[in-house]
Amino acid sequence: MELGIRDVRKEFNQYPALHGVSLDIRPGELIALLGPSGSGKTTLLRLIAGLDFPTSGQILFGDEDASNKTVQERNVGFVFQHYALFRHMNVADNIGFGLKVRPGASRPAKAEIRRRASELLDLVQLSGLEKRYPAQLSGGQRQRVALARALAIEPKILLLDEPFGALDAQVRRELRRWLREIHDTTGHTTVFVTHDQEEALELADRVVVMSQGRIEQVGTADEVYDQPNSPFVYGFIGESSSLPVRVANGELWLADRAIGLGAQDVPDGDAILYFRPQEIELLDGCGGCIAGTVAASRRVAGSRRVELKIGGQREQVEIELPVGHPAAQQSRVAFRPRRYKVFPAKAT
Amino acid sequence: MSKGVFKKSVSPVTEPPAVRYLLIGLSILVLAVFLVLPLVTVFVQALQMGLWQALATFSDPDAISAILLTLLVAAIAVPCNLVFGIAAAWAIAKYRFPGRSFLITLIDLPFSVSPVVAGLVYILLLGPFTPVGAWFLQDFGVRIIFAVPGIVLATIFVTFPFIARELIPLMQDQGTGDEEAALSLGASGWQTFWHVTLPNVKWALLYGVLLCNARAMGEFGAVAVISGKLRGETVTMPLQIELYYQEFRALAQVSAFSLAAVLAGLALVTLVLKSWLEWRYADQLAAGNRGH
C-alpha cells in the first residue's frame, strides 16, 4: 500500500504540533520517523492511523483519500509503545480479537481464529504461549504479542509507536533484527516512530528526521548521516562538533586566519562549521588549520575523545583520536576536518 | 558486634515489636468495641425472647412489605446508579471538556449534603403543590412525594457517588490506550466497551455496586423525610425498625431487632459475597495488577 501525506497540519488547542508536512511512502517500505520528543513524530503516526484527524491536509492510502475515514475503516495495524494488550484476555484471545469483532459475514469461525492465532504466534516465535496472560509475559514477549495482534487483521499498513522504547538495550537489539525479518517476510508497508537514531538508521529503508513539527530531511541511513541538510540533522544524527566561523570569498576564516577549507555555496558572513569528531586529520604544522589547546581527554569505548579549546578559549570542539595516539598527550593540537558542512549562522 | 549485624536484617520500615503489637491491639480493640459488639447486640436482642418470637416478626404484613419495598428500591436505584456511574466516570476519565472539574465536585455533592436536606429538597421540588408535582399528579396520576417514586429518587441521590467514585481513579489510571488498540483492530464503540473497557474495571465496578447496594438498603434520613411513613406502603426496613422501636410493647422491641438483624444479615452476606469473589478470582485480580 502506497501512502501519501499531503501538506498535513495538526493543531492541539491552537498550538501547532505539525506545520504542513508532506511525505510519500512507497509500497513495502520500512520507514522510521526519527526526532526528539515534541518533534511531532507520534502525532504524524496517529494521524496516519486515524487515531487523530488533521486540522488541514490530506492522507492518501493509495489513490484513496483516507483523511476523514475512521480508524476502523482504515484497517491499519497499530502497535502501541506500552503494548496495550487486553489484560483480561490470554495471548490467543488478544491476537484473535480483531477477527472476533468483525461483523457476521466476514468473521471467521472460532476454530479458524484459533488457527490463525497459533500461526501468528509461530511467526513471532512464541509458539505454545496461547494460554498465558499478558501479566505473565516479559516486556519483549508482550511486544511480540502486540505485533501478532496487529498483523492478525491483515492490515494495509503497519504502524509502530516507539515499539522498543520500554525494553532494555539487549532485548531492543534482538527485536530490531527480528522486526526487520518479519517485515521482509510479510512485506507490509511499515512506519515506526523512534527517538533512537541507532534504531532508525539500522532498521529503516528510509529515515524521516523531524524537529518541531517539521520534516527536516528524508533519506537512507547513508544520506542522512553523510549529507545532513540542516544544522539540526547534523547535530541530531551521530556525533558532531560545531565551530562559529566566518565566510569570505568562499573560504572559511577562524578569527584572522584562513583554515584551509572552502565554502562555495555559503554567502559571505558569519557561519557555523559542522564536522564529525572522527572525520578529521591531524596536522603537524599549521598553515591553514584549526588549532586548540587540550582541555580534557576521555576514553570512549574504542577511541579517545579530546576536547579542544579554540580561539581565545571561548569555543570548544571535540575530536576523536585512536587510543594511544601521541597527540592526546600534547598540549596543543592542530587538525582539519576531512568532511564538513557549513551553514549560515542565521539558520541555527 | 553480632547483635549489630542481626539488627540490620530487619527492614528499615518495620517498627519495633512493642509498637507493632500496640497498633495491632488497638485496631482490634476499636473494631471489637465499635463494630462487633453492636452487631452481636442486635442478634442477642432479637433472640432474647426466643427464636419463635423473633420469627413471628415476619408474619407481620408491615414487616413483609417493608422488606419487599427495600428490595424494590435497591433493585431500581442500584442499576440506575450503575448506568449513571459508568457514564459519569467515562466522561470524566476519557474526555477533556469545559466544566469537567465542576462535574467531579458535583458527583461528590451527595456525600457532603445531609440526607435530610436532600429529602427536603425533593419535597420542595416535587411535592403535590409544586408545578412539577402537580403536573405528574394530574396528567399521569403519579404521586412522587410520600410515595415509592420519591423514595427511589432520594435513594438514587444519596447513593450516586459510590460507583462513579470507585471507577474514576481506575479509569483515569488506565487511560485510553486499550480502547485505541481495540478500535484500531476494527472493534466498534460498543464492542470496545463490552470487551475491553468493562472487563478492565469490573472489580472496581463490583465493589462500587456492593457499597451502593448496602447504602441503598440502609438509607434512613432522606427516605424518612420523603416517605411520609405510611405503614405498609412507604415504609422501608430502616424506617420500620424505627417505628417498631418507638412502640412500647416488649414484642415490638423484639421485632425491631429482628428486622435490624435481617438488615445486618444482608450487609454480612454482601461482605461474604465480595470476599468469596475475591478468593475465587484471585488469579485474575493478580493478573490485572489491580483490585480491592
XYZ file of C-alpha atoms in Angstrom:
640
model
C 0.000 0.000 0.000
C 1.346 3.369 -1.053
C 0.966 6.124 1.467
C 0.774 9.830 0.727
C 0.852 12.655 3.233
C -0.055 15.987 1.653
C 0.603 19.221 3.485
C -0.789 17.882 6.756
C -1.194 20.336 9.586
C -2.310 19.461 13.109
C -3.121 21.823 15.939
C -3.958 20.960 19.536
C -5.871 23.852 21.130
C -4.441 26.248 18.546
C -0.946 25.055 19.359
C 0.565 23.609 16.185
C 2.065 20.141 16.518
C 2.675 19.688 12.790
C 3.224 22.504 10.283
C 2.240 21.351 6.812
C 4.107 18.067 6.470
C 4.352 16.173 3.171
C 5.780 12.699 2.673
C 5.482 9.846 0.187
C 5.932 6.295 1.353
C 6.432 3.546 -1.219
C 4.712 0.159 -1.021
C 6.565 -2.323 1.154
C 8.913 0.293 2.547
C 10.138 0.335 6.145
C 10.163 3.958 7.277
C 11.423 5.441 10.541
C 10.078 8.706 11.910
C 13.003 9.960 13.969
C 13.111 13.009 16.191
C 13.369 14.278 19.745
C 10.296 14.480 21.959
C 7.900 17.163 20.792
C 9.012 16.861 17.170
C 5.552 15.678 16.094
C 6.572 12.167 15.047
C 3.968 10.373 17.171
C 1.326 12.911 16.117
C 2.065 12.116 12.470
C 1.819 8.374 13.145
C -1.533 8.785 14.906
C -2.838 10.889 12.010
C -1.882 8.119 9.568
C -3.677 5.588 11.798
C -6.821 7.673 12.163
C -6.477 7.944 15.947
C -6.355 11.716 15.375
C -7.505 13.835 12.484
C -5.526 16.544 10.671
C -6.526 20.201 11.035
C -5.829 20.529 7.307
C -4.185 18.494 4.563
C -4.735 15.015 3.185
C -3.704 11.486 3.971
C -3.836 9.176 0.959
C -3.964 5.388 1.099
C -3.023 4.510 -2.466
C -5.223 6.806 -4.567
C -7.899 6.942 -1.921
C -8.323 9.943 0.370
C -8.403 8.458 3.875
C -8.286 11.780 5.750
C -11.834 11.506 7.062
C -12.002 7.743 7.494
C -12.228 6.317 10.980
C -9.506 4.139 12.417
C -11.715 1.070 11.882
C -12.227 1.858 8.189
C -8.527 2.399 7.545
C -7.575 -1.149 8.517
C -4.152 -0.375 9.927
C -2.132 -2.437 12.366
C -1.045 -0.236 15.246
C 1.476 -1.322 17.858
C 1.498 0.845 20.963
C 4.537 1.838 22.976
C 3.138 0.266 26.131
C 1.696 -2.711 24.228
C -1.947 -2.018 25.254
C -2.605 -5.752 25.462
C -6.000 -6.636 26.913
C -5.007 -7.801 30.385
C -8.063 -9.962 30.995
C -7.592 -11.966 27.798
C -4.989 -14.639 27.217
C -2.493 -14.382 24.394
C -4.620 -16.303 21.882
C -7.700 -14.159 22.604
C -5.647 -10.996 22.311
C -4.370 -11.990 18.887
C -7.812 -13.182 17.751
C -9.626 -10.051 18.977
C -9.512 -8.216 15.650
C -11.080 -11.216 13.910
C -13.646 -11.898 16.629
C -15.138 -8.384 16.465
C -15.688 -8.487 12.698
C -19.312 -8.270 11.630
C -21.142 -11.565 10.989
C -20.370 -12.454 7.388
C -16.665 -11.624 7.380
C -15.991 -13.152 10.810
C -14.005 -16.400 10.607
C -15.181 -19.452 12.568
C -13.833 -19.909 16.079
C -11.542 -22.755 15.083
C -10.197 -20.663 12.211
C -9.478 -17.754 14.567
C -7.621 -20.130 16.895
C -5.621 -21.499 13.989
C -4.655 -18.005 12.814
C -3.597 -17.059 16.327
C -1.262 -20.067 16.605
C 0.114 -19.334 13.155
C 0.931 -15.759 14.121
C 2.425 -16.924 17.406
C 4.750 -19.118 15.360
C 5.663 -16.109 13.237
C 6.605 -14.055 16.308
C 8.383 -17.074 17.812
C 6.137 -17.522 20.829
C 4.581 -20.893 19.994
C 2.855 -22.596 22.894
C 2.096 -19.465 24.916
C -1.577 -19.259 23.803
C -2.961 -19.640 27.311
C -0.691 -17.151 29.073
C -1.984 -13.786 30.289
C -0.102 -10.582 29.419
C 0.997 -10.151 33.051
C 2.801 -13.493 32.805
C 4.957 -12.381 29.858
C 8.207 -10.417 29.725
C 8.303 -6.999 28.061
C 9.792 -8.352 24.855
C 7.216 -11.147 24.681
C 4.374 -8.673 25.188
C 5.635 -6.533 22.327
C 5.727 -9.610 20.083
C 2.145 -10.476 21.023
C 1.118 -6.882 20.296
C 2.675 -7.163 16.854
C 0.996 -10.522 16.192
C -2.332 -8.973 17.218
C -1.823 -6.082 14.803
C -0.879 -8.478 11.973
C -3.931 -10.673 12.593
C -6.292 -8.216 10.870
C -4.180 -8.313 7.690
C -3.581 -4.572 7.818
C -2.845 -2.432 4.773
C -0.027 -0.766 6.653
C 1.736 -1.438 9.922
C 2.360 1.435 12.334
C 4.559 1.129 15.404
C 4.851 3.809 18.095
C 8.249 3.567 19.826
C 7.960 -0.210 19.586
C 11.050 -0.938 21.675
C 11.006 2.156 23.875
C 10.173 0.359 27.107
C 12.647 -2.516 26.694
C 16.225 -2.866 27.853
C 19.126 -2.480 25.438
C 19.820 -6.191 24.923
C 16.231 -7.052 24.044
C 15.919 -3.974 21.828
C 18.781 -5.067 19.598
C 17.379 -8.563 19.315
C 13.851 -7.373 18.480
C 15.195 -4.888 15.952
C 16.721 -7.617 13.846
C 13.605 -9.709 14.320
C 11.272 -6.879 13.205
C 13.336 -6.462 10.042
C 12.936 -10.181 9.332
C 9.174 -10.041 9.936
C 8.928 -7.049 7.630
C 10.845 -8.800 4.889
C 8.655 -11.918 5.285
C 5.261 -10.204 5.338
C 6.081 -7.268 3.064
C 3.832 -4.766 4.849
C 4.395 -1.075 4.343
C 5.668 -0.197 7.797
C 6.121 3.113 9.612
C 7.679 3.236 13.044
C 8.402 6.077 15.418
C 11.585 6.230 17.426
C 13.844 8.705 19.179
C 16.740 6.271 18.961
C 18.854 7.148 15.910
C 20.747 3.868 16.037
C 17.443 2.015 15.788
C 16.247 4.194 12.913
C 19.468 4.023 10.919
C 19.904 0.284 11.341
C 16.328 -0.771 10.710
C 14.722 1.575 8.204
C 14.889 1.755 4.428
C 14.472 5.494 4.735
C 14.642 7.739 7.771
C 12.402 10.782 8.202
C 14.132 13.214 10.556
C 11.655 15.515 12.302
C 12.031 18.544 14.524
C 9.477 20.930 15.979
C 6.591 19.782 13.835
C 8.521 19.797 10.556
C 10.301 17.232 8.431
C 13.978 18.193 8.278
C 15.260 15.506 5.951
C 14.151 12.273 4.334
C 16.729 9.777 3.173
C 18.533 6.497 3.577
C 20.783 5.959 6.571
C 23.802 6.882 4.413
C 22.168 10.058 3.155
C 21.082 11.473 6.495
C 24.368 10.524 8.116
C 26.780 11.609 5.377
C 24.846 14.517 3.858
C 22.810 16.158 6.583
C 20.911 19.048 5.021
C 20.454 21.179 8.113
C 22.282 22.063 11.333
C 19.584 20.180 13.244
C 20.134 16.927 11.372
C 23.908 17.307 11.686
C 23.578 17.745 15.424
C 20.897 15.095 15.964
C 22.244 12.224 13.882
C 25.573 10.914 15.061
C 28.235 12.831 16.944
C 29.084 16.291 15.745
C 31.215 19.255 16.683
C 30.471 22.802 15.646
C 32.521 25.949 15.480
C 31.462 29.513 14.626
C 33.442 30.732 11.599
C 33.286 33.493 9.021
C 32.921 33.052 5.280
C 34.739 35.412 2.955
C 35.186 34.821 -0.777
C 34.288 31.152 -0.499
C 36.824 30.472 2.214
C 36.431 29.780 5.908
C 38.088 32.044 8.424
C 38.591 31.489 12.127
C 39.309 34.834 13.759
C 42.024 36.308 11.456
C 43.255 33.046 9.958
C 42.061 31.106 6.947
C 41.684 27.469 7.962
C 42.150 25.994 4.545
C 38.565 24.912 3.937
C 36.377 26.114 1.097
C 32.704 27.035 1.320
C 31.407 27.591 -2.184
C 27.650 27.730 -1.684
C 27.583 29.758 1.504
C 27.126 33.532 1.332
C 29.750 35.752 2.981
C 29.269 36.471 6.648
C 29.011 34.563 9.909
C 28.532 30.828 9.588
C 28.827 27.616 11.556
C 31.152 24.784 10.646
C 29.942 21.250 11.411
C 32.060 18.113 11.324
C 32.201 14.633 12.836
C 34.774 14.227 15.650
C 36.138 11.096 13.989
C 36.380 12.525 10.462
C 39.458 14.717 10.951
C 43.106 14.655 10.012
C 45.813 15.790 12.408
C 48.380 18.242 11.075
C 51.919 18.923 12.216
C 52.373 22.490 11.193
C 49.569 24.942 10.951
C 49.363 26.578 7.605
C 45.601 26.642 7.360
C 44.209 24.525 10.140
C 42.213 24.618 13.343
C 44.447 24.666 16.401
C 43.461 24.429 20.023
C 44.732 23.591 23.484
C 43.741 20.271 25.008
C 41.201 20.858 27.786
C 40.278 17.269 28.553
C 40.651 13.823 27.129
C 38.362 10.868 27.772
C 38.427 7.249 26.796
C 35.227 6.381 24.917
C 34.910 2.697 24.008
C 37.458 2.046 21.238
C 38.843 5.545 20.858
C 39.877 8.646 22.746
C 37.769 11.800 22.747
C 39.753 15.027 23.097
C 38.195 18.373 23.977
C 39.963 21.348 22.457
C 39.672 24.990 23.443
C 39.907 27.199 20.417
C 40.174 30.913 19.722
C 40.843 32.688 22.994
C 39.372 29.791 24.995
C 35.785 30.697 24.181
C 34.917 27.895 21.777
C 35.217 24.194 22.424
C 35.175 21.310 19.974
C 35.581 17.570 20.308
C 37.741 15.383 18.106
C 38.333 11.670 18.200
C 41.743 10.019 18.137
C 42.847 6.407 18.094
C 43.714 5.110 21.549
C 47.409 5.622 22.268
C 47.855 8.333 19.642
C 50.627 10.664 20.847
C 48.607 13.806 20.064
C 46.403 13.208 23.110
C 49.445 13.849 25.310
C 50.282 17.156 23.683
C 49.061 20.453 24.997
C 48.300 21.837 21.532
C 46.696 20.019 18.656
C 46.211 21.151 15.075
C 43.701 19.448 12.791
C 41.419 19.880 9.799
C 38.068 18.137 9.199
C 38.194 15.671 6.298
C 34.496 16.069 5.754
C 32.430 19.018 6.909
C 29.486 21.242 6.181
C 28.972 24.964 6.612
C 25.588 26.561 7.374
C 24.919 30.316 7.525
C 24.748 31.398 11.164
C 21.162 32.622 10.976
C 19.837 29.211 10.105
C 20.784 27.800 13.510
C 29.009 -6.902 67.142
C 26.878 -9.851 66.143
C 23.872 -8.072 67.584
C 24.545 -5.100 65.279
C 24.663 -7.375 62.253
C 21.431 -9.004 63.319
C 19.633 -5.678 63.589
C 20.470 -4.812 60.015
C 18.499 -7.789 58.701
C 15.282 -6.105 59.855
C 13.634 -3.950 57.208
C 14.144 -0.243 57.935
C 10.405 0.432 57.581
C 9.470 -2.122 60.248
C 8.781 -0.775 63.735
C 9.975 -2.415 66.976
C 7.732 -5.303 68.158
C 6.233 -3.258 71.004
C 4.946 -0.607 68.571
C 3.608 -3.222 66.176
C 1.672 -5.119 68.856
C 0.328 -1.876 70.289
C -1.012 -0.762 66.892
C -2.467 -4.171 66.046
C -4.025 -4.494 69.511
C -5.530 -1.021 69.311
C -7.097 -1.740 65.920
C -8.631 -4.992 67.149
C -9.943 -3.333 70.318
C -11.588 -0.478 68.426
C -13.106 -2.875 65.899
C -14.439 -5.101 68.682
C -15.980 -2.282 70.705
C -17.441 -0.231 67.879
C -18.319 -2.868 65.297
C -18.510 -6.429 66.568
C -20.159 -5.663 69.911
C -23.108 -3.683 68.446
C -23.579 -6.322 65.766
C -23.714 -9.084 68.352
C -26.112 -6.986 70.447
C -28.531 -6.763 67.516
C -28.725 -10.530 67.235
C -28.848 -11.052 71.023
C -31.702 -8.560 71.401
C -33.587 -10.155 68.513
C -33.365 -13.561 70.149
C -33.963 -12.518 73.764
C -37.487 -13.940 73.827
C -36.652 -16.998 71.801
C -36.316 -17.782 68.133
C -40.096 -18.145 67.626
C -40.844 -14.654 68.844
C -38.139 -13.305 66.597
C -39.525 -15.170 63.596
C -43.050 -14.001 64.475
C -41.988 -10.564 63.306
C -42.070 -11.824 59.748
C -45.739 -12.722 59.951
C -46.476 -9.015 60.394
C -47.615 -7.658 56.978
C -45.906 -4.321 57.761
C -42.562 -6.057 58.192
C -43.030 -8.070 54.983
C -43.958 -5.015 52.965
C -41.008 -3.066 54.420
C -38.597 -5.819 53.349
C -40.131 -6.021 49.866
C -40.091 -2.240 49.472
C -36.436 -2.046 50.491
C -35.504 -4.735 47.980
C -37.561 -2.981 45.286
C -35.924 0.388 45.939
C -32.447 -1.148 45.859
C -33.330 -3.081 42.712
C -34.204 0.192 40.950
C -31.647 2.557 42.472
C -28.571 0.347 42.028
C -28.999 -0.317 38.268
C -29.761 3.378 37.718
C -26.586 4.379 39.509
C -24.696 1.672 37.664
C -25.545 3.356 34.375
C -25.066 6.921 35.684
C -21.849 5.977 37.431
C -20.256 4.369 34.377
C -21.364 7.240 32.155
C -20.024 9.893 34.530
C -16.752 8.053 35.143
C -16.298 7.507 31.407
C -16.896 11.167 30.638
C -14.524 12.366 33.328
C -11.742 9.844 32.769
C -11.664 9.707 28.981
C -12.604 13.202 27.817
C -11.407 16.741 28.434
C -14.242 19.254 28.359
C -15.091 22.574 29.986
C -16.770 22.073 33.352
C -15.067 18.718 33.915
C -13.704 19.547 37.368
C -17.058 21.071 38.283
C -18.686 17.757 37.389
C -16.263 15.917 39.676
C -17.258 18.228 42.531
C -20.912 17.755 41.692
C -20.620 13.976 41.907
C -19.384 14.354 45.485
C -22.306 16.595 46.440
C -24.484 13.785 47.883
C -21.622 12.926 50.264
C -21.402 16.469 51.595
C -25.118 17.268 51.758
C -27.056 15.867 54.708
C -29.548 13.210 53.527
C -32.324 15.058 55.388
C -31.661 18.149 53.291
C -31.733 16.009 50.141
C -35.141 14.658 51.145
C -36.490 18.140 51.887
C -35.246 19.474 48.559
C -37.213 16.799 46.719
C -40.369 17.669 48.710
C -39.969 21.362 47.832
C -39.306 20.460 44.193
C -41.751 17.649 43.519
C -44.428 17.963 46.259
C -48.121 17.869 45.194
C -48.393 21.680 45.473
C -45.403 22.484 43.274
C -45.819 22.879 39.474
C -43.806 19.751 38.661
C -45.505 17.637 41.321
C -48.973 18.809 40.305
C -48.230 18.090 36.651
C -47.234 14.500 37.423
C -50.251 14.057 39.709
C -52.832 15.468 37.288
C -51.509 14.288 33.935
C -50.191 10.890 34.951
C -51.877 10.253 38.290
C -48.480 9.644 39.792
C -47.647 10.808 43.294
C -43.938 11.292 43.791
C -43.642 12.616 47.305
C -44.909 10.402 50.152
C -44.838 7.538 47.635
C -42.440 4.969 46.200
C -41.083 7.122 43.301
C -39.921 9.733 45.839
C -38.157 7.084 47.914
C -36.396 5.752 44.825
C -35.338 9.275 43.795
C -33.976 10.078 47.239
C -32.098 6.767 47.356
C -30.580 7.348 43.914
C -29.455 10.804 45.042
C -27.827 9.568 48.213
C -26.063 6.580 46.617
C -24.986 8.309 43.407
C -21.270 8.809 44.202
C -20.401 5.232 45.193
C -19.968 3.679 41.755
C -18.613 6.770 39.985
C -16.089 7.328 42.800
C -14.778 3.777 42.505
C -14.424 3.949 38.722
C -12.969 7.420 38.115
C -9.459 6.908 39.572
C -9.121 3.477 37.971
C -10.266 4.649 34.536
C -8.011 7.694 34.716
C -5.122 5.458 35.645
C -5.770 3.095 32.741
C -6.068 5.866 30.158
C -7.354 5.277 26.646
C -4.607 3.022 25.273
C -6.594 -0.224 25.439
C -9.615 1.417 23.799
C -7.477 2.804 20.990
C -5.975 -0.639 20.469
C -9.447 -2.204 20.242
C -10.661 0.458 17.787
C -7.574 0.079 15.606
C -8.313 -3.652 15.423
C -11.707 -2.820 13.937
C -13.953 -3.060 17.010
C -16.988 -0.763 17.150
C -17.603 1.565 20.084
C -19.960 -0.908 21.747
C -17.651 -3.874 21.214
C -14.798 -1.856 22.708
C -16.932 -1.014 25.724
C -18.122 -4.591 26.318
C -14.921 -6.454 25.549
C -12.280 -4.014 26.788
C -13.460 -1.137 28.974
C -15.924 -3.046 31.146
C -13.656 -6.049 31.858
C -10.853 -3.628 32.782
C -12.951 -2.043 35.531
C -15.145 -4.958 36.570
C -13.687 -5.376 40.070
C -13.972 -1.704 40.923
C -17.456 -1.784 39.441
C -18.481 -4.771 41.560
C -17.109 -3.118 44.670
C -18.989 0.073 43.865
C -22.207 -1.851 43.271
C -21.897 -3.657 46.620
C -21.282 -0.409 48.500
C -24.085 1.315 46.611
C -26.446 -1.560 47.369
C -25.574 -1.592 51.078
C -26.229 2.126 51.348
C -29.424 1.944 49.259
C -30.909 -0.655 51.605
C -29.750 1.117 54.746
C -30.575 4.730 53.869
C -32.667 6.367 56.578
C -32.555 10.199 56.604
C -33.578 11.152 53.086
C -36.147 8.358 52.872
C -37.618 9.251 56.280
C -38.302 12.820 55.146
C -39.775 11.927 51.774
C -41.747 8.763 52.573
C -44.430 10.166 54.874
C -44.130 6.855 56.794
C -47.368 5.295 55.576
C -47.241 1.855 57.198
C -47.324 -0.983 54.707
C -46.949 1.469 51.822
C -43.927 3.760 52.002
C -42.011 2.344 54.935
C -38.641 0.757 54.178
C -36.786 -1.556 56.541
C -34.781 1.138 58.362
C -37.991 3.151 58.867
C -39.946 0.096 60.015
C -37.195 -0.713 62.525
C -37.542 2.769 63.969
C -41.366 2.526 64.048
C -41.183 -0.769 65.947
C -38.615 0.674 68.296
C -40.839 3.666 69.119
C -43.647 1.360 70.293
C -43.684 0.492 73.961
C -44.592 -3.163 73.587
C -41.854 -5.606 74.527
C -42.723 -7.656 71.438
C -42.220 -4.624 69.215
C -38.713 -4.298 70.619
C -38.028 -7.866 69.515
C -39.476 -7.082 66.084
C -37.244 -4.016 65.769
C -34.139 -6.046 66.449
C -35.277 -8.984 64.321
C -35.687 -6.674 61.339
C -32.389 -4.990 62.185
C -30.810 -8.450 62.224
C -32.122 -9.074 58.693
C -30.663 -5.755 57.541
C -27.335 -6.524 59.201
C -27.512 -10.031 57.738
C -27.909 -8.602 54.219
C -24.816 -6.478 54.802
C -22.891 -9.525 56.034
C -23.994 -11.548 53.003
C -22.723 -8.731 50.784
C -19.347 -8.801 52.521
C -19.073 -12.579 52.328
C -20.046 -12.482 48.666
C -17.327 -9.947 47.951
C -14.692 -11.954 49.836
C -15.734 -15.122 48.064
C -15.495 -13.464 44.633
C -12.075 -12.096 45.511
C -10.906 -15.535 46.578
C -12.477 -17.264 43.585
C -10.906 -14.892 41.043
C -7.657 -14.190 42.883
C -5.598 -15.160 39.819
C -7.425 -12.692 37.591
C -7.061 -9.958 40.174
C -3.340 -10.628 40.339
C -3.123 -10.716 36.539
C -4.841 -7.360 36.331
C -2.443 -5.944 38.926
C -5.341 -4.121 40.487
C -8.183 -4.858 42.789
C -9.687 -4.054 46.124
